[in-house]
Coordinates of C-alpha atoms (C1' of nucleotides) in Angstrom, one line a residue:
Chain A
M35 CA 0.4 -6.9 6.5
L36 CA -1.3 -3.3 7.7
K37 CA 0.2 -2.2 4.5
L38 CA -0.5 1.2 2.4
S39 CA -1.2 0.4 -0.9
K40 CA 1.4 1.2 -3.8
L41 CA -0.3 4.4 -4.7
T42 CA -0.3 5.5 -1.4
D43 CA 3.2 5.3 -0.8
Y44 CA 4.0 7.0 -4.5
A45 CA 1.7 9.4 -3.0
A46 CA 3.9 10.2 -0.1
V47 CA 6.9 10.3 -2.2
I48 CA 5.5 12.9 -4.8
M49 CA 4.4 15.2 -1.8
A50 CA 7.2 15.1 -0.6
Q51 CA 9.2 15.8 -3.5
I52 CA 6.9 18.6 -3.7
A53 CA 7.5 19.7 -0.3
R54 CA 11.2 20.0 -1.0
S55 CA 10.3 23.2 -3.1
P56 CA 7.5 24.8 -2.4
S57 CA 6.7 27.4 -3.6
D58 CA 7.7 26.0 -6.9
S59 CA 4.8 24.9 -9.4
H60 CA 5.3 21.3 -10.3
T61 CA 4.1 19.6 -13.1
A62 CA 3.2 15.7 -13.7
A63 CA 6.1 15.0 -16.2
E64 CA 8.4 16.6 -14.0
L65 CA 7.6 14.9 -11.1
A66 CA 7.6 11.5 -12.9
T67 CA 11.1 11.8 -13.7
Q68 CA 12.2 13.2 -10.7
V69 CA 11.0 10.5 -8.6
K70 CA 11.3 7.6 -11.4
L71 CA 7.8 6.9 -11.8
P72 CA 5.3 6.3 -15.1
L73 CA 3.5 9.3 -16.2
P74 CA 0.7 8.0 -16.4
T75 CA 0.8 6.7 -12.6
V76 CA 1.9 9.8 -11.2
G77 CA -0.8 11.9 -13.2
K78 CA -3.5 9.7 -11.3
T79 CA -1.7 10.0 -8.2
L80 CA -1.4 14.1 -8.5
K81 CA -5.2 14.0 -9.7
M82 CA -6.2 12.3 -6.4
L83 CA -4.3 14.3 -4.2
A84 CA -5.7 17.6 -5.9
K85 CA -8.9 16.2 -5.7
N86 CA -8.7 15.6 -2.2
G87 CA -7.0 19.3 -1.3
L88 CA -3.9 18.5 -0.6
L89 CA -2.9 20.4 -3.4
E90 CA -3.8 23.1 -6.2
S91 CA -3.7 22.8 -9.3
R92 CA -3.3 25.0 -12.7
R93 CA -4.0 23.9 -15.7
G94 CA -3.3 25.3 -19.1
S95 CA 0.2 26.2 -20.2
H96 CA 2.5 26.8 -17.1
G97 CA 0.3 24.7 -15.1
G98 CA 1.1 21.9 -12.4
Y99 CA 0.6 21.7 -8.8
V100 CA 1.4 23.1 -6.1
L101 CA 0.8 22.2 -2.0
S102 CA -2.7 23.7 -0.5
R103 CA -0.8 24.0 2.8
P104 CA 3.0 24.5 4.3
P105 CA 4.4 21.2 4.7
G106 CA 3.9 20.9 8.3
E107 CA 0.1 21.2 8.2
I108 CA -0.3 18.4 5.8
T109 CA -0.2 15.2 7.8
A110 CA 0.4 11.2 7.2
S111 CA -3.4 10.7 7.8
D112 CA -4.4 13.4 4.9
I113 CA -2.1 11.9 2.5
I114 CA -3.2 8.1 3.3
A115 CA -7.2 9.4 3.6
A116 CA -6.9 11.1 0.2
I117 CA -5.7 8.2 -1.6
E118 CA -7.4 5.1 0.4
G119 CA -10.3 6.1 1.8
P120 CA -10.8 6.8 5.5
I121 CA -8.5 5.2 7.8
G122 CA -9.7 2.3 10.1
M123 CA -8.3 -0.8 10.5
T124 CA -11.9 -3.1 10.9
E125 CA -14.9 -3.2 8.6
C126 CA -16.5 -1.0 11.5
S127 CA -14.3 1.5 12.0
H128 CA -16.4 3.8 10.4
A129 CA -19.4 2.1 9.0
D130 CA -22.8 2.9 11.1
G131 CA -23.3 -0.4 12.7
D132 CA -24.4 -2.5 9.6
C133 CA -22.1 -5.1 11.2
E134 CA -24.2 -8.1 11.9
L135 CA -21.8 -9.9 14.1
F136 CA -21.4 -7.3 16.2
E137 CA -23.4 -8.8 19.1
T138 CA -20.8 -11.8 19.1
C139 CA -17.6 -9.9 18.3
G140 CA -16.7 -8.7 21.3
V141 CA -13.3 -6.9 20.6
A142 CA -15.1 -3.8 18.5
D143 CA -14.4 -1.3 21.2
N144 CA -11.2 -2.4 21.6
W145 CA -10.1 -2.2 18.2
Q146 CA -11.7 1.0 17.7
R147 CA -9.6 2.1 20.2
V148 CA -6.6 0.9 18.7
S149 CA -7.7 2.1 15.2
Q150 CA -8.2 5.7 16.4
A151 CA -4.5 5.6 18.3
I152 CA -3.2 4.7 15.2
R153 CA -4.9 7.4 13.4
T154 CA -3.7 10.0 16.2
L155 CA 0.1 8.7 15.8
L156 CA -0.4 9.2 11.7
D157 CA -2.0 12.9 12.5
G158 CA 1.0 14.2 14.6
V159 CA 3.7 13.2 11.3
T160 CA 3.6 16.1 8.8
L161 CA 4.9 16.3 5.5
A162 CA 7.7 18.4 6.6
H163 CA 8.6 15.5 8.9
L164 CA 8.2 12.9 5.8
A165 CA 10.4 15.4 3.2
Q166 CA 13.3 15.8 5.6
S167 CA 16.1 13.4 5.6
S168 CA 16.7 13.5 9.4
P169 CA 14.9 11.1 11.7
I170 CA 11.5 11.9 13.2
K171 CA 11.2 11.1 17.1
L172 CA 7.7 9.8 17.6
P173 CA 6.5 9.1 21.4
V174 CA 5.3 5.8 21.3
Q175 CA 8.1 3.7 21.4
L176 CA 9.2 3.7 25.5
P177 CA 5.5 4.4 27.4
I178 CA 3.3 2.1 26.0
Q179 CA 4.6 -1.0 27.7
S180 CA 3.6 0.4 31.2
V181 CA 0.4 1.4 30.6
T182 CA -1.2 -1.9 30.5
L183 CA -3.9 -2.5 32.4
P184 CA -5.7 -4.6 35.1
V185 CA -5.7 -8.1 32.8
T186 CA -9.0 -9.8 33.5
A187 CA -10.1 -12.0 31.2
S188 CA -9.8 -15.0 32.8
K189 CA -12.4 -17.2 34.1
A190 CA -11.1 -20.5 35.1
Chain B
M96 CA -7.6 2.5 4.3
L97 CA -4.5 0.8 6.4
K98 CA -7.1 -1.9 7.1
L99 CA -7.0 -5.2 8.6
S100 CA -7.9 -8.2 6.3
K101 CA -11.2 -10.1 7.5
L102 CA -9.3 -13.0 8.5
T103 CA -7.4 -11.1 10.7
D104 CA -10.5 -9.8 12.1
Y105 CA -11.8 -13.0 12.3
A106 CA -8.8 -14.2 14.7
A107 CA -9.0 -11.8 16.7
V108 CA -12.5 -12.0 17.6
I109 CA -11.4 -15.7 17.8
M110 CA -8.6 -15.4 19.7
A111 CA -10.6 -13.0 22.3
Q112 CA -13.5 -16.0 22.7
I113 CA -10.5 -18.4 23.5
A114 CA -9.2 -16.0 25.8
R115 CA -12.3 -15.4 27.5
S116 CA -12.0 -19.3 28.9
P117 CA -8.4 -19.6 28.9
S118 CA -8.0 -23.3 30.2
D119 CA -10.6 -24.9 28.0
S120 CA -10.1 -26.6 25.1
H121 CA -12.1 -25.3 22.2
T122 CA -13.0 -27.0 19.3
A123 CA -13.2 -25.1 15.6
A124 CA -17.1 -26.0 15.4
E125 CA -17.4 -24.6 19.3
L126 CA -16.4 -21.7 17.9
A127 CA -17.8 -21.2 15.1
T128 CA -20.9 -21.3 16.8
Q129 CA -20.1 -18.9 19.6
V130 CA -18.3 -16.4 17.0
K131 CA -21.0 -16.9 14.6
L132 CA -18.6 -17.6 11.7
P133 CA -18.8 -20.7 9.0
L134 CA -16.9 -23.5 10.1
P135 CA -14.5 -23.8 7.2
T136 CA -13.3 -20.5 7.8
V137 CA -12.8 -20.5 11.9
G138 CA -10.8 -23.9 10.9
K139 CA -8.5 -22.1 8.5
T140 CA -8.2 -19.2 10.9
L141 CA -7.2 -21.5 13.8
K142 CA -4.7 -23.6 11.8
M143 CA -2.7 -20.3 11.0
L144 CA -2.9 -19.3 14.1
A145 CA -1.7 -22.8 15.3
K146 CA 0.8 -23.0 12.9
N147 CA 2.4 -19.7 14.0
G148 CA 2.4 -20.3 17.9
L149 CA -0.2 -18.6 19.3
L150 CA -2.2 -21.6 20.1
E151 CA -1.9 -25.3 21.1
S152 CA -3.7 -27.9 19.0
R153 CA -4.9 -31.2 20.1
R154 CA -5.8 -33.9 17.5
G155 CA -8.2 -36.5 18.1
S156 CA -11.3 -36.8 19.8
H157 CA -11.0 -34.2 23.3
G158 CA -8.8 -32.2 20.7
G159 CA -9.4 -28.8 20.1
Y160 CA -7.3 -25.3 20.6
V161 CA -5.9 -23.8 24.1
L162 CA -3.9 -20.3 24.1
S163 CA 0.0 -21.4 23.9
R164 CA 0.4 -18.3 26.2
P165 CA -1.6 -16.4 28.8
P166 CA -3.9 -13.7 27.2
G167 CA -1.6 -10.9 28.7
E168 CA 1.6 -11.9 26.6
I169 CA -0.4 -12.5 23.5
T170 CA -0.2 -9.2 21.4
A171 CA -2.1 -7.3 18.7
S172 CA 0.7 -7.7 16.5
D173 CA 1.6 -11.5 17.1
I174 CA -2.4 -11.7 15.7
I175 CA -1.9 -9.5 12.6
A176 CA 1.9 -10.8 12.2
A177 CA 0.2 -14.5 12.5
I178 CA -2.3 -13.6 9.6
E179 CA -1.0 -11.2 7.5
G180 CA 2.9 -11.5 7.9
P181 CA 5.1 -9.1 8.9
I182 CA 3.8 -5.8 9.8
G183 CA 5.1 -3.0 7.6
M184 CA 3.6 0.1 5.9
T185 CA 5.9 0.0 3.1
E186 CA 7.3 -2.5 0.8
C187 CA 10.7 -1.6 1.9
S188 CA 9.6 -1.8 5.8
H189 CA 11.1 -4.9 5.7
A190 CA 12.4 -6.3 2.8
D191 CA 16.3 -5.8 2.4
G192 CA 16.8 -2.8 0.2
D193 CA 15.5 -4.1 -3.0
C194 CA 13.6 -1.1 -3.8
E195 CA 15.1 0.3 -7.2
L196 CA 13.4 3.4 -6.2
F197 CA 15.1 3.8 -2.6
E198 CA 17.6 6.8 -4.1
T199 CA 14.5 8.9 -5.4
C200 CA 12.3 7.5 -2.9
G201 CA 13.7 10.2 0.1
V202 CA 11.0 9.1 2.7
A203 CA 11.8 6.0 3.2
D204 CA 13.5 6.5 6.6
N205 CA 10.8 8.5 8.1
W206 CA 8.1 5.8 6.9
Q207 CA 10.0 3.0 8.7
R208 CA 10.0 5.0 11.7
V209 CA 6.1 5.1 11.7
S210 CA 5.8 1.8 10.7
Q211 CA 8.3 1.0 13.8
A212 CA 5.8 3.1 15.7
I213 CA 2.6 1.5 15.0
R214 CA 4.3 -1.5 15.8
T215 CA 5.2 -0.7 19.1
L216 CA 1.6 0.1 19.7
L217 CA 0.3 -2.8 19.0
D218 CA 2.8 -4.7 21.0
G219 CA 1.3 -2.8 23.3
V220 CA -2.2 -4.0 23.0
T221 CA -2.9 -7.8 24.5
L222 CA -5.2 -10.5 23.9
A223 CA -6.4 -9.7 27.4
H224 CA -6.7 -5.9 26.2
L225 CA -9.1 -7.2 23.5
A226 CA -10.9 -9.6 25.3
Q227 CA -11.9 -7.2 28.1
S228 CA -15.0 -5.2 27.7
S229 CA -13.6 -2.1 29.6
P230 CA -11.7 0.6 27.2
I231 CA -8.2 0.1 27.3
K232 CA -5.9 3.0 27.5
L233 CA -3.5 4.1 24.9
P234 CA -0.6 6.5 25.3
V235 CA -0.5 7.7 21.9
Q236 CA -3.4 10.4 21.9
L237 CA -1.9 13.1 24.0
P238 CA 1.7 13.9 23.8
I239 CA 2.2 13.6 20.1
Q240 CA 1.5 16.7 18.3
S241 CA 4.1 18.3 21.0
V242 CA 6.7 16.2 19.6
T243 CA 7.0 17.9 16.2
L244 CA 10.4 18.6 15.1
P245 CA 11.6 22.1 13.5
V246 CA 9.9 22.0 10.6
T247 CA 12.6 22.4 7.4
A248 CA 11.7 21.1 3.9
S249 CA 11.1 24.8 2.5
K250 CA 13.5 25.8 0.3
A251 CA 12.5 29.5 -1.1
Chain C
dG725 C1' -8.4 -52.9 16.6
dT726 C1' -11.8 -50.3 15.1
dG727 C1' -14.4 -46.4 14.6
dA728 C1' -16.0 -41.6 16.1
dT729 C1' -13.6 -37.2 16.6
dA730 C1' -10.6 -33.6 15.8
dT731 C1' -7.1 -31.3 13.7
dA732 C1' -3.1 -30.5 9.2
dG733 C1' -2.0 -29.4 5.0
dG734 C1' -3.1 -28.3 1.1
dA735 C1' -5.3 -27.5 -3.7
dC736 C1' -8.6 -24.7 -5.3
dC737 C1' -12.1 -21.3 -7.3
dA738 C1' -14.7 -17.0 -7.2
dT739 C1' -14.5 -12.5 -5.9
dT740 C1' -12.7 -8.1 -5.2
dT741 C1' -9.2 -4.9 -5.5
dT742 C1' -5.1 -2.7 -7.2
dA743 C1' -2.3 -0.9 -10.8
dG744 C1' -1.8 0.9 -14.5
dT745 C1' -2.8 2.9 -18.8
dC746 C1' -5.1 5.2 -22.4
dC747 C1' -8.9 8.7 -24.7
dT748 C1' -11.0 12.6 -24.9
dC749 C1' -12.4 17.1 -22.5
dT750 C1' -11.8 21.6 -20.9
dT751 C1' -8.4 25.4 -19.1
dT752 C1' -4.7 28.5 -19.8
dG753 C1' -0.5 31.3 -22.2
dC754 C1' 1.2 32.7 -26.2
Chain D
dG677 C1' -5.4 29.1 -33.2
dC678 C1' -2.3 26.1 -31.0
dA679 C1' 0.7 24.2 -27.6
dA680 C1' 0.8 22.8 -22.9
dA681 C1' -1.3 21.3 -19.1
dG682 C1' -5.0 19.0 -16.0
dA683 C1' -9.9 16.9 -15.6
dG684 C1' -12.3 12.9 -15.4
dG685 C1' -13.1 8.6 -16.4
dA686 C1' -13.5 3.7 -19.1
dC687 C1' -10.6 -0.3 -19.5
dT688 C1' -7.6 -4.2 -18.7
dA689 C1' -4.6 -7.2 -16.1
dA690 C1' -2.8 -8.9 -12.4
dA691 C1' -2.6 -10.1 -7.8
dA692 C1' -4.7 -10.6 -3.5
dT693 C1' -8.5 -12.1 -0.3
dG694 C1' -12.1 -14.7 1.0
dG695 C1' -14.2 -19.2 1.4
dT696 C1' -14.9 -24.2 0.8
dC697 C1' -13.4 -28.8 0.6
dC698 C1' -10.6 -33.2 0.4
dT699 C1' -7.8 -36.1 2.0
dA700 C1' -4.3 -37.6 5.7
dT701 C1' -3.1 -38.2 10.3
dA702 C1' -3.9 -38.3 15.3
dT703 C1' -6.0 -39.3 19.6
dC704 C1' -9.3 -41.4 22.4
dA705 C1' -13.1 -44.9 24.0
dC706 C1' -14.5 -48.9 23.6

DNA sequence: GTGATATAGGACCATTTTAGTCCTCTTTGC
DNA sequence: GCAAAGAGGACTAAAATGGTCCTATATCAC
C-alpha cells in the first residue's frame, strides 16, 4: 500500500514533538511519555535518527536529543530515508542494474520517473510542515491530469 | 523504502505488456514467457488484476485476458491498489479513526495530505505512460519547493 | 458429449521483514 | 564514585510476502 513502516511513522511523530520546542533537549523517556509509545521503541527510533544525522545527541546526565537543523530544513524524505533507507518504488530504483529482467521489463524508466516525482514531493514537505497543525498545501493536486502525454501504446 | 511489493511490480510489467497489443487476448502462459517470470506467479497476478476489474478474463480454450479499459484510462494507482489494497502512507490514512494515538500524534492531518498528493500523482500516471518507452513528464518536479508555508513550529 | 485449454479460487509453506525488547558499554555531570 | 543518559547490538516473536500447487469451472472444437 505504498505504506510507511510503523517505525517511520513513529519517527515522524517524535520528530514533530521535538520540533515543537526545538531549542530544548529531549530525553527518550520524556518523549516516550509525550507520544505515548513504549520507551525501548522510542529509544531505538531516536538512535536511528541520530545515527543518520537528523538529531544531535548528548550522553550523560542532562543529555538528550536536539534537532541537528531547523525544522524547516529537515524534510519528510530525510526522515523516511533515515528509518527505511533510500526511497524508491522498485527494486531497480537505486540498485545499479543488477535486475536481470531489465530487458523484458519495459517500465523501469517510467517507474523511476514516478519514483523521482514522489521523492521530490517528499523533499518539499518539511518537519515544520508536519509539526504545525494547519494544513499544508501541495501543488500536485491540480495540474497533473492536464499533463498527460500523447497516448501511444496501441498497436492493433 | 516506500517500495512497491514485487507482485505489484510484476503487475505493472504484465499490464504494460498487455497494453502493447491491447486488442489481443493474452494467456497467462504467453505472458509468462514474454516477461520471463514463472507461470504460477504470473497467473496469480493476473487473477488479482482481473478480480479488481483491470482485466477482463475469458476461460476455456481461446481464453485469456484483455484490458478492461483503454491503457490511457488505467492508472498506476489502479494497479497498485489492485495488488496492495488502498494506497496510504500511514495506518490512519484510511482507517476510520481507530488509532488510539490520534490525540498525541499531531501529524496525522499532514501525513494524510502528503498521502493524498502521492495518490493524485499516481492517478496521473496511466498504463499508456508506463507502456511507452519515451519519458513521461510529471509536474511535481519543479514547483513544490516554492509552495512552502510560513514556518512556524518554533517556540523558544 | 468428450477432451483439451484456460481461468477461478484457495490452501499451503518457506522466507524475509518488521516490531519490539533487553543487555552491556560508554559518556557526562555532580 | 554514582546516577543519568545515550550507543550499539543481539535476540525473539509475529506478520507480511512470495511463490507453488491443487481442484473446480467455463469454453471451444470435434
